[in-house]
Amino acid sequence: MAITSAATHGKRSATAATDERRILDWQIATIAAIHTETPRVRTFTLRLPDWTTHRPGQHYDIRLTAANGYSVQRSYSIASAPEREGEIDLTVERVADGEVSPFLHDVAVVGDQIEVRGPIGGYFVWHSALEGPLLLIAGGSGIVPLMAMIRHRAAATRRPATRLLYSSRTLDDIIYADELRGLAARDDGLEVVHTLTRSQPAGWTGYGRRIDDQMLSDVRRPLGDAPRVFICGPTPLVEGAANGLVRIGVPAERIRTERFGPSGK
Amino acid sequence: MPVPFVTRGFQGKPRATGDAARRVPPSQYLTTDFPVLSAGPTPTKNLRLWSFTIEGLVREKTSWSWAEFQKLPAQDFVVDISCVTKWTKLDTHWRGVSVDTLLEHVDLEPRGAFATAYCDGGYTTNIRLPDLVNGQAFVASQYEGAPLEAEHGGPARLVVPHLYFWKSAKWVRGLHITEKETPGFWESLGYHIRGDPWKEERYSGD
């Protein structure tokens, strides 16, 4: 049985390989804008001399190099839709003991140049030609690659029924809150469901707890038994949501995950 | 020679020095955590149905049940691991069966030059045979003195520590020996065919 799936993967790779075999060269991007999303999260708009269209869900690598030659690299998901040409948005959470995100937040200014390469990643991707329905689950800054999908969907002519379940700590930690409200108000099949795990403001009508099987079941129900699922967030949230969806009957092969941060152990 | 690019205002954090610094491949950072990266849900294990198989270009396909696998001579391994997502972890302790030990039980056909590791959940990765032998790779069922947790690949995971960690296939169920190299899951999606962290073979074309 296992070897059958191996063979299937091999066959699929033959077609995937052709459009992925592109040399990824470093290029020097210019920071065109910096936008504060939440107290800990900023969006950096990068103008790219060698822009290529990306698929929502992909990321870029950033490389910082010191005068003494020391360099570091990190990957950041693309937040913007591929419809925007010549530039990309990277939304970055400031990690207190990090090395690249504190530099971007505290040192980098508009007009600075940054080395990047991408777009990278061919699995955690969605484009509007793929049929739905679509279930997106985000924890914290895990919303970023999903936002690229939501923005791409908004710009597309085909818009599958889509639900976003978005877990944040507090109201102030919700990234893209206004834009998500606006997109949901278009009433074109996108629904946004929030849960706030740490504190909820007076009159809060969303969920107020960590994601659990009951919540997953409620959010998934209108989408049928086998929606296409993308989950991105800290490891414990992704593990919990992915395993929970499998428990409530969503086929494992419909679920794609991207994890970041510590393992929580 | 082009002038190397320098990022304005970037100095970097104070780095580890000495032995530790020498063991961290280029552009990687040290972590003491053990991040989890998988493309889908964590498969649940059922040891009664588990087996490990070597097949393809071998004279006779060979399989071990979980109980049989536990009886194979195991060894302790202390290795440094590097993930293409940029983290490196030093001195990880594993217990498992060397691929050399497994290959003693099969007759490899001389044409066999590559292996595809295949897994529960459908994941695959390709590895050259020379990267799997001579004590370089093992199938681990214990990590830091305890049974390997499912989210880290338990019940058993291939570990090829000198290559980026996506080659160390979680939930591994077997090796398929081939004459030609067949790109596996990530290798078909833009990642490097071999993945040597010291050469920074991250993506196709690196």
PDB file of C-alpha atoms in Angstrom, chain A:
ATOM      1  CA  MET A   1       0.000   0.000   0.000  1.00  0.00           C
ATOM      2  CA  ALA A   2       2.690   2.426   0.965  1.00  0.00           C
ATOM      3  CA  ILE A   3       4.622   1.792  -2.219  1.00  0.00           C
ATOM      4  CA  THR A   4       1.530   2.595  -4.290  1.00  0.00           C
ATOM      5  CA  SER A   5       1.426   6.042  -2.777  1.00  0.00           C
ATOM      6  CA  ALA A   6       5.131   6.428  -3.377  1.00  0.00           C
ATOM      7  CA  ALA A   7       4.615   5.602  -7.023  1.00  0.00           C
ATOM      8  CA  THR A   8       1.754   8.095  -7.257  1.00  0.00           C
ATOM      9  CA  HIS A   9       3.928  10.796  -5.822  1.00  0.00           C
ATOM     10  CA  GLY A  10       6.619   9.946  -8.303  1.00  0.00           C
ATOM     11  CA  LYS A  11       4.231  10.312 -11.201  1.00  0.00           C
ATOM     12  CA  ARG A  12       2.815  13.588  -9.976  1.00  0.00           C
ATOM     13  CA  SER A  13       6.310  14.936  -9.520  1.00  0.00           C
ATOM     14  CA  ALA A  14       7.057  14.610 -13.214  1.00  0.00           C
ATOM     15  CA  THR A  15       4.627  17.418 -14.063  1.00  0.00           C
ATOM     16  CA  ALA A  16       5.253  19.477 -10.944  1.00  0.00           C
ATOM     17  CA  ALA A  17       8.973  19.347 -11.569  1.00  0.00           C
ATOM     18  CA  THR A  18       8.885  21.228 -14.860  1.00  0.00           C
ATOM     19  CA  ASP A  19       7.509  24.481 -13.483  1.00  0.00           C
ATOM     20  CA  GLU A  20       9.460  24.275 -10.218  1.00  0.00           C
ATOM     21  CA  ARG A  21      12.877  23.858 -11.820  1.00  0.00           C
ATOM     22  CA  ARG A  22      13.763  27.507 -11.835  1.00  0.00           C
ATOM     23  CA  ILE A  23      17.014  28.769 -10.407  1.00  0.00           C
ATOM     24  CA  LEU A  24      16.243  30.901  -7.395  1.00  0.00           C
ATOM     25  CA  ASP A  25      18.585  33.867  -7.584  1.00  0.00           C
ATOM     26  CA  TRP A  26      19.045  36.394  -4.820  1.00  0.00           C
ATOM     27  CA  GLN A  27      17.858  39.877  -5.731  1.00  0.00           C
ATOM     28  CA  ILE A  28      18.020  43.213  -3.940  1.00  0.00           C
ATOM     29  CA  ALA A  29      14.563  44.414  -2.963  1.00  0.00           C
ATOM     30  CA  THR A  30      13.752  47.928  -1.771  1.00  0.00           C
ATOM     31  CA  ILE A  31      11.443  48.504   1.174  1.00  0.00           C
ATOM     32  CA  ALA A  32       8.677  50.613  -0.362  1.00  0.00           C
ATOM     33  CA  ALA A  33       6.388  50.842   2.676  1.00  0.00           C
ATOM     34  CA  ILE A  34       6.100  49.658   6.269  1.00  0.00           C
ATOM     35  CA  HIS A  35       2.649  49.280   7.781  1.00  0.00           C
ATOM     36  CA  THR A  36       1.909  48.531  11.428  1.00  0.00           C
ATOM     37  CA  GLU A  37      -0.723  45.783  11.666  1.00  0.00           C
ATOM     38  CA  THR A  38      -0.750  45.151  15.439  1.00  0.00           C
ATOM     39  CA  PRO A  39       1.620  46.101  18.276  1.00  0.00           C
ATOM     40  CA  ARG A  40       3.881  43.147  17.354  1.00  0.00           C
ATOM     41  CA  VAL A  41       3.249  42.737  13.647  1.00  0.00           C
ATOM     42  CA  ARG A  42       4.270  44.831  10.658  1.00  0.00           C
ATOM     43  CA  THR A  43       3.880  44.478   6.918  1.00  0.00           C
ATOM     44  CA  PHE A  44       6.863  45.266   4.713  1.00  0.00           C
ATOM     45  CA  THR A  45       6.159  46.087   1.087  1.00  0.00           C
ATOM     46  CA  LEU A  46       9.160  45.076  -1.013  1.00  0.00           C
ATOM     47  CA  ARG A  47       9.696  46.323  -4.547  1.00  0.00           C
ATOM     48  CA  LEU A  48      11.428  43.613  -6.578  1.00  0.00           C
ATOM     49  CA  PRO A  49      13.601  44.261  -9.636  1.00  0.00           C
ATOM     50  CA  ASP A  50      12.933  40.686 -10.795  1.00  0.00           C
ATOM     51  CA  TRP A  51       9.332  40.116  -9.729  1.00  0.00           C
ATOM     52  CA  THR A  52       7.661  36.848 -10.705  1.00  0.00           C
ATOM     53  CA  THR A  53       4.120  35.830  -9.985  1.00  0.00           C
ATOM     54  CA  HIS A  54       3.714  33.642  -6.914  1.00  0.00           C
ATOM     55  CA  ARG A  55       1.131  31.167  -5.780  1.00  0.00           C
ATOM     56  CA  PRO A  56      -0.748  32.129  -2.612  1.00  0.00           C
ATOM     57  CA  GLY A  57       0.839  30.277   0.313  1.00  0.00           C
ATOM     58  CA  GLN A  58       4.429  30.564  -0.952  1.00  0.00           C
ATOM     59  CA  HIS A  59       7.231  32.347   0.878  1.00  0.00           C
ATOM     60  CA  TYR A  60      10.395  34.341   0.270  1.00  0.00           C
ATOM     61  CA  ASP A  61      13.740  33.920   1.990  1.00  0.00           C
ATOM     62  CA  ILE A  62      15.376  37.039   3.394  1.00  0.00           C
ATOM     63  CA  ARG A  63      19.150  37.240   3.855  1.00  0.00           C
ATOM     64  CA  LEU A  64      20.791  39.828   6.085  1.00  0.00           C
ATOM     65  CA  THR A  65      24.547  40.298   5.818  1.00  0.00           C
ATOM     66  CA  ALA A  66      26.750  42.196   8.276  1.00  0.00           C
ATOM     67  CA  ALA A  67      29.827  44.144   7.244  1.00  0.00           C
ATOM     68  CA  ASN A  68      32.036  41.346   8.584  1.00  0.00           C
ATOM     69  CA  GLY A  69      30.375  38.843   6.253  1.00  0.00           C
ATOM     70  CA  TYR A  70      28.174  37.175   8.875  1.00  0.00           C
ATOM     71  CA  SER A  71      24.769  36.426   7.399  1.00  0.00           C
ATOM     72  CA  VAL A  72      21.458  34.931   8.439  1.00  0.00           C
ATOM     73  CA  GLN A  73      18.395  33.821   6.513  1.00  0.00           C
ATOM     74  CA  ARG A  74      14.745  33.414   7.405  1.00  0.00           C
ATOM     75  CA  SER A  75      11.602  32.503   5.475  1.00  0.00           C
ATOM     76  CA  TYR A  76       8.528  34.750   5.494  1.00  0.00           C
ATOM     77  CA  SER A  77       5.169  34.036   3.927  1.00  0.00           C
ATOM     78  CA  ILE A  78       3.864  36.328   1.212  1.00  0.00           C
ATOM     79  CA  ALA A  79       0.752  38.196   2.344  1.00  0.00           C
ATOM     80  CA  SER A  80      -0.161  39.893  -0.911  1.00  0.00           C
ATOM     81  CA  ALA A  81      -2.067  38.450  -3.844  1.00  0.00           C
ATOM     82  CA  PRO A  82      -0.200  37.492  -7.033  1.00  0.00           C
ATOM     83  CA  GLU A  83      -2.356  39.990  -8.897  1.00  0.00           C
ATOM     84  CA  ARG A  84      -0.168  42.801  -7.537  1.00  0.00           C
ATOM     85  CA  GLU A  85       2.782  43.151  -9.887  1.00  0.00           C
ATOM     86  CA  GLY A  86       6.312  44.275  -9.119  1.00  0.00           C
ATOM     87  CA  GLU A  87       6.074  44.064  -5.365  1.00  0.00           C
ATOM     88  CA  ILE A  88       5.135  41.772  -2.510  1.00  0.00           C
ATOM     89  CA  ASP A  89       4.012  42.222   1.066  1.00  0.00           C
ATOM     90  CA  LEU A  90       5.712  40.219   3.810  1.00  0.00           C
ATOM     91  CA  THR A  91       3.946  40.407   7.172  1.00  0.00           C
ATOM     92  CA  VAL A  92       6.389  39.754  10.005  1.00  0.00           C
ATOM     93  CA  GLU A  93       5.787  39.185  13.694  1.00  0.00           C
ATOM     94  CA  ARG A  94       8.499  40.531  15.977  1.00  0.00           C
ATOM     95  CA  VAL A  95      10.054  37.591  17.826  1.00  0.00           C
ATOM     96  CA  ALA A  96      11.621  39.017  20.984  1.00  0.00           C
ATOM     97  CA  ASP A  97      14.748  36.843  20.961  1.00  0.00           C
ATOM     98  CA  GLY A  98      14.911  36.652  17.180  1.00  0.00           C
ATOM     99  CA  GLU A  99      17.626  37.948  14.909  1.00  0.00           C
ATOM    100  CA  VAL A 100      15.882  38.913  11.674  1.00  0.00           C
ATOM    101  CA  SER A 101      12.433  40.095  12.796  1.00  0.00           C
ATOM    102  CA  PRO A 102      13.797  42.572  15.416  1.00  0.00           C
ATOM    103  CA  PHE A 103      16.076  43.986  12.715  1.00  0.00           C
ATOM    104  CA  LEU A 104      13.136  44.431  10.345  1.00  0.00           C
ATOM    105  CA  HIS A 105      10.979  46.024  13.064  1.00  0.00           C
ATOM    106  CA  ASP A 106      13.563  48.180  14.817  1.00  0.00           C
ATOM    107  CA  VAL A 107      16.227  49.051  12.264  1.00  0.00           C
ATOM    108  CA  ALA A 108      14.894  48.792   8.710  1.00  0.00           C
ATOM    109  CA  VAL A 109      13.253  51.877   7.212  1.00  0.00           C
ATOM    110  CA  VAL A 110      11.554  52.707   3.932  1.00  0.00           C
ATOM    111  CA  GLY A 111      14.153  52.931   1.190  1.00  0.00           C
ATOM    112  CA  ASP A 112      16.449  50.300   2.692  1.00  0.00           C
ATOM    113  CA  GLN A 113      17.612  47.440   0.518  1.00  0.00           C
ATOM    114  CA  ILE A 114      17.196  43.806   1.516  1.00  0.00           C
ATOM    115  CA  GLU A 115      18.346  40.619  -0.219  1.00  0.00           C
ATOM    116  CA  VAL A 116      15.529  38.193  -0.980  1.00  0.00           C
ATOM    117  CA  ARG A 117      14.806  35.175  -3.125  1.00  0.00           C
ATOM    118  CA  GLY A 118      11.599  33.404  -3.989  1.00  0.00           C
ATOM    119  CA  PRO A 119       8.832  32.571  -4.403  1.00  0.00           C
ATOM    120  CA  ILE A 120       9.458  29.237  -2.685  1.00  0.00           C
ATOM    121  CA  GLY A 121       7.250  26.286  -1.770  1.00  0.00           C
ATOM    122  CA  GLY A 122       4.906  24.290  -3.925  1.00  0.00           C
ATOM    123  CA  TYR A 123       2.687  22.338  -1.541  1.00  0.00           C
ATOM    124  CA  PHE A 124       1.039  24.753   0.877  1.00  0.00           C
ATOM    125  CA  VAL A 125      -0.465  26.703  -2.032  1.00  0.00           C
ATOM    126  CA  TRP A 126      -3.909  27.443  -3.353  1.00  0.00           C
ATOM    127  CA  HIS A 127      -5.062  29.158  -6.508  1.00  0.00           C
ATOM    128  CA  SER A 128      -8.529  29.936  -7.715  1.00  0.00           C
ATOM    129  CA  ALA A 129      -8.509  27.211 -10.383  1.00  0.00           C
ATOM    130  CA  LEU A 130      -8.668  24.630  -7.568  1.00  0.00           C
ATOM    131  CA  GLU A 131     -12.221  23.786  -6.658  1.00  0.00           C
ATOM    132  CA  GLY A 132     -13.475  24.371  -3.142  1.00  0.00           C
ATOM    133  CA  PRO A 133     -14.962  24.540  -0.678  1.00  0.00           C
ATOM    134  CA  LEU A 134     -12.101  25.950   1.308  1.00  0.00           C
ATOM    135  CA  LEU A 135     -11.492  25.795   5.053  1.00  0.00           C
ATOM    136  CA  LEU A 136      -8.674  28.013   6.305  1.00  0.00           C
ATOM    137  CA  ILE A 137      -7.480  27.803   9.889  1.00  0.00           C
ATOM    138  CA  ALA A 138      -4.976  30.290  11.280  1.00  0.00           C
ATOM    139  CA  GLY A 139      -3.282  30.866  14.606  1.00  0.00           C
ATOM    140  CA  GLY A 140      -1.644  34.268  15.154  1.00  0.00           C
ATOM    141  CA  SER A 141       0.665  35.269  12.317  1.00  0.00           C
ATOM    142  CA  GLY A 142      -0.226  31.958  10.638  1.00  0.00           C
ATOM    143  CA  ILE A 143      -2.896  34.088   8.957  1.00  0.00           C
ATOM    144  CA  VAL A 144      -0.283  35.505   6.559  1.00  0.00           C
ATOM    145  CA  PRO A 145      -0.129  32.801   3.830  1.00  0.00           C
ATOM    146  CA  LEU A 146      -3.892  32.294   4.194  1.00  0.00           C
ATOM    147  CA  MET A 147      -4.418  36.036   3.649  1.00  0.00           C
ATOM    148  CA  ALA A 148      -2.629  35.712   0.308  1.00  0.00           C
ATOM    149  CA  MET A 149      -5.183  33.024  -0.575  1.00  0.00           C
ATOM    150  CA  ILE A 150      -8.107  35.177   0.625  1.00  0.00           C
ATOM    151  CA  ARG A 151      -6.866  38.219  -1.306  1.00  0.00           C
ATOM    152  CA  HIS A 152      -6.311  36.114  -4.414  1.00  0.00           C
ATOM    153  CA  ARG A 153      -9.804  34.699  -4.041  1.00  0.00           C
ATOM    154  CA  ALA A 154     -11.237  38.216  -3.771  1.00  0.00           C
ATOM    155  CA  ALA A 155      -9.540  39.149  -7.046  1.00  0.00           C
ATOM    156  CA  ALA A 156     -10.577  35.969  -8.882  1.00  0.00           C
ATOM    157  CA  THR A 157     -13.676  35.320 -10.931  1.00  0.00           C
ATOM    158  CA  ARG A 158     -14.274  31.899  -9.353  1.00  0.00           C
ATOM    159  CA  ARG A 159     -14.797  32.109  -5.615  1.00  0.00           C
ATOM    160  CA  PRO A 160     -15.386  28.824  -3.807  1.00  0.00           C
ATOM    161  CA  ALA A 161     -17.274  28.888  -0.521  1.00  0.00           C
ATOM    162  CA  THR A 162     -14.604  29.695   2.067  1.00  0.00           C
ATOM    163  CA  ARG A 163     -14.520  29.826   5.837  1.00  0.00           C
ATOM    164  CA  LEU A 164     -11.656  31.202   7.867  1.00  0.00           C
ATOM    165  CA  LEU A 165     -11.305  30.176  11.496  1.00  0.00           C
ATOM    166  CA  TYR A 166      -8.796  32.567  13.007  1.00  0.00           C
ATOM    167  CA  SER A 167      -7.418  32.182  16.541  1.00  0.00           C
ATOM    168  CA  SER A 168      -5.795  35.224  18.181  1.00  0.00           C
ATOM    169  CA  ARG A 169      -4.871  35.991  21.750  1.00  0.00           C
ATOM    170  CA  THR A 170      -6.757  39.282  22.111  1.00  0.00           C
ATOM    171  CA  LEU A 171      -8.773  41.628  19.912  1.00  0.00           C
ATOM    172  CA  ASP A 172      -5.694  43.831  19.416  1.00  0.00           C
ATOM    173  CA  ASP A 173      -3.698  40.871  18.104  1.00  0.00           C
ATOM    174  CA  ILE A 174      -5.976  40.229  15.116  1.00  0.00           C
ATOM    175  CA  ILE A 175      -3.970  40.954  11.963  1.00  0.00           C
ATOM    176  CA  TYR A 176      -5.838  42.397   8.932  1.00  0.00           C
ATOM    177  CA  ALA A 177      -8.965  42.817  11.102  1.00  0.00           C
ATOM    178  CA  ASP A 178     -10.525  45.649   9.072  1.00  0.00           C
ATOM    179  CA  GLU A 179      -9.738  44.120   5.705  1.00  0.00           C
ATOM    180  CA  LEU A 180     -11.169  40.752   6.752  1.00  0.00           C
ATOM    181  CA  ARG A 181     -14.334  42.487   7.963  1.00  0.00           C
ATOM    182  CA  GLY A 182     -14.632  44.280   4.632  1.00  0.00           C
ATOM    183  CA  LEU A 183     -14.072  41.152   2.558  1.00  0.00           C
ATOM    184  CA  ALA A 184     -16.610  39.164   4.581  1.00  0.00           C
ATOM    185  CA  ALA A 185     -19.130  41.993   4.132  1.00  0.00           C
ATOM    186  CA  ARG A 186     -18.979  41.568   0.349  1.00  0.00           C
ATOM    187  CA  ASP A 187     -21.153  38.545   0.929  1.00  0.00           C
ATOM    188  CA  ASP A 188     -19.467  36.540  -1.842  1.00  0.00           C
ATOM    189  CA  GLY A 189     -19.081  33.295   0.072  1.00  0.00           C
ATOM    190  CA  LEU A 190     -16.296  34.195   2.497  1.00  0.00           C
ATOM    191  CA  GLU A 191     -17.085  33.840   6.183  1.00  0.00           C
ATOM    192  CA  VAL A 192     -14.664  34.794   8.937  1.00  0.00           C
ATOM    193  CA  VAL A 193     -14.959  33.232  12.381  1.00  0.00           C
ATOM    194  CA  HIS A 194     -12.721  34.538  15.149  1.00  0.00           C
ATOM    195  CA  THR A 195     -11.741  32.979  18.429  1.00  0.00           C
ATOM    196  CA  LEU A 196      -9.921  34.955  21.126  1.00  0.00           C
ATOM    197  CA  THR A 197      -8.050  32.716  23.516  1.00  0.00           C
ATOM    198  CA  ARG A 198      -6.738  35.095  26.170  1.00  0.00           C
ATOM    199  CA  SER A 199      -9.343  37.811  26.668  1.00  0.00           C
ATOM    200  CA  GLN A 200     -12.573  38.835  24.988  1.00  0.00           C
ATOM    201  CA  PRO A 201     -13.981  42.375  24.922  1.00  0.00           C
ATOM    202  CA  ALA A 202     -17.454  43.129  26.284  1.00  0.00           C
ATOM    203  CA  GLY A 203     -20.119  42.052  23.830  1.00  0.00           C
ATOM    204  CA  TRP A 204     -17.784  39.684  21.933  1.00  0.00           C
ATOM    205  CA  THR A 205     -19.836  37.354  19.756  1.00  0.00           C
ATOM    206  CA  GLY A 206     -17.053  35.111  18.451  1.00  0.00           C
ATOM    207  CA  TYR A 207     -15.539  32.098  20.168  1.00  0.00           C
ATOM    208  CA  GLY A 208     -13.528  32.623  23.344  1.00  0.00           C
ATOM    209  CA  ARG A 209     -11.460  29.473  23.699  1.00  0.00           C
ATOM    210  CA  ARG A 210      -8.740  27.424  22.036  1.00  0.00           C
ATOM    211  CA  ILE A 211      -9.742  25.525  18.919  1.00  0.00           C
ATOM    212  CA  ASP A 212     -11.380  22.206  19.820  1.00  0.00           C
ATOM    213  CA  ASP A 213     -13.266  19.458  18.001  1.00  0.00           C
ATOM    214  CA  GLN A 214     -16.674  21.049  18.649  1.00  0.00           C
ATOM    215  CA  MET A 215     -15.505  24.333  17.155  1.00  0.00           C
ATOM    216  CA  LEU A 216     -13.956  22.551  14.163  1.00  0.00           C
ATOM    217  CA  SER A 217     -17.141  20.585  13.629  1.00  0.00           C
ATOM    218  CA  ASP A 218     -19.321  23.735  13.751  1.00  0.00           C
ATOM    219  CA  VAL A 219     -17.099  25.685  11.396  1.00  0.00           C
ATOM    220  CA  ARG A 220     -16.641  22.804   8.943  1.00  0.00           C
ATOM    221  CA  ARG A 221     -20.305  21.725   8.741  1.00  0.00           C
ATOM    222  CA  PRO A 222     -21.552  24.191   6.079  1.00  0.00           C
ATOM    223  CA  LEU A 223     -18.631  23.181   3.829  1.00  0.00           C
ATOM    224  CA  GLY A 224     -19.547  19.481   3.650  1.00  0.00           C
ATOM    225  CA  ASP A 225     -17.424  16.486   4.571  1.00  0.00           C
ATOM    226  CA  ALA A 226     -14.283  17.065   2.567  1.00  0.00           C
ATOM    227  CA  PRO A 227     -13.315  20.715   2.184  1.00  0.00           C
ATOM    228  CA  ARG A 228      -9.833  21.612   1.028  1.00  0.00           C
ATOM    229  CA  VAL A 229      -8.068  22.590   4.264  1.00  0.00           C
ATOM    230  CA  PHE A 230      -5.055  24.816   4.907  1.00  0.00           C
ATOM    231  CA  ILE A 231      -3.845  25.248   8.487  1.00  0.00           C
ATOM    232  CA  CYS A 232      -1.022  27.566   9.532  1.00  0.00           C
ATOM    233  CA  GLY A 233       0.108  28.618  12.974  1.00  0.00           C
ATOM    234  CA  PRO A 234       2.163  27.578  15.974  1.00  0.00           C
ATOM    235  CA  THR A 235       2.820  23.839  16.197  1.00  0.00           C
ATOM    236  CA  PRO A 236       0.388  22.984  19.033  1.00  0.00           C
ATOM    237  CA  LEU A 237      -2.487  24.765  17.260  1.00  0.00           C
ATOM    238  CA  VAL A 238      -1.723  23.088  13.927  1.00  0.00           C
ATOM    239  CA  GLU A 239      -1.330  19.635  15.492  1.00  0.00           C
ATOM    240  CA  GLY A 240      -4.571  20.100  17.417  1.00  0.00           C
ATOM    241  CA  ALA A 241      -6.606  21.378  14.481  1.00  0.00           C
ATOM    242  CA  ALA A 242      -5.268  18.857  11.955  1.00  0.00           C
ATOM    243  CA  ASN A 243      -5.768  15.880  14.254  1.00  0.00           C
ATOM    244  CA  GLY A 244      -9.183  17.228  15.282  1.00  0.00           C
ATOM    245  CA  LEU A 245     -10.336  17.478  11.675  1.00  0.00           C
ATOM    246  CA  VAL A 246      -9.202  13.907  11.026  1.00  0.00           C
ATOM    247  CA  ARG A 247     -11.169  12.812  14.123  1.00  0.00           C
ATOM    248  CA  ILE A 248     -14.355  14.467  12.835  1.00  0.00           C
ATOM    249  CA  GLY A 249     -13.976  12.713   9.489  1.00  0.00           C
ATOM    250  CA  VAL A 250     -12.141  15.093   7.160  1.00  0.00           C
ATOM    251  CA  PRO A 251      -9.868  12.986   4.901  1.00  0.00           C
ATOM    252  CA  ALA A 252      -6.215  13.472   5.898  1.00  0.00           C
ATOM    253  CA  GLU A 253      -5.197  13.970   2.274  1.00  0.00           C
ATOM    254  CA  ARG A 254      -7.386  17.110   2.077  1.00  0.00           C
ATOM    255  CA  ILE A 255      -5.418  18.777   4.895  1.00  0.00           C
ATOM    256  CA  ARG A 256      -2.261  20.772   4.256  1.00  0.00           C
ATOM    257  CA  THR A 257      -0.340  22.260   7.142  1.00  0.00           C
ATOM    258  CA  GLU A 258       2.419  24.728   7.787  1.00  0.00           C
ATOM    259  CA  ARG A 259       3.879  25.054  11.273  1.00  0.00           C
ATOM    260  CA  PHE A 260       6.181  27.581  12.833  1.00  0.00           C
ATOM    261  CA  GLY A 261       7.651  28.457  16.170  1.00  0.00           C
ATOM    262  CA  PRO A 262       8.613  26.246  19.078  1.00  0.00           C
ATOM    263  CA  SER A 263       7.165  22.781  19.437  1.00  0.00           C
ATOM    264  CA  GLY A 264       5.551  23.757  22.734  1.00  0.00           C
ATOM    265  CA  LYS A 265       7.463  21.090  24.623  1.00  0.00           C
TER     266      LYS A 265
END
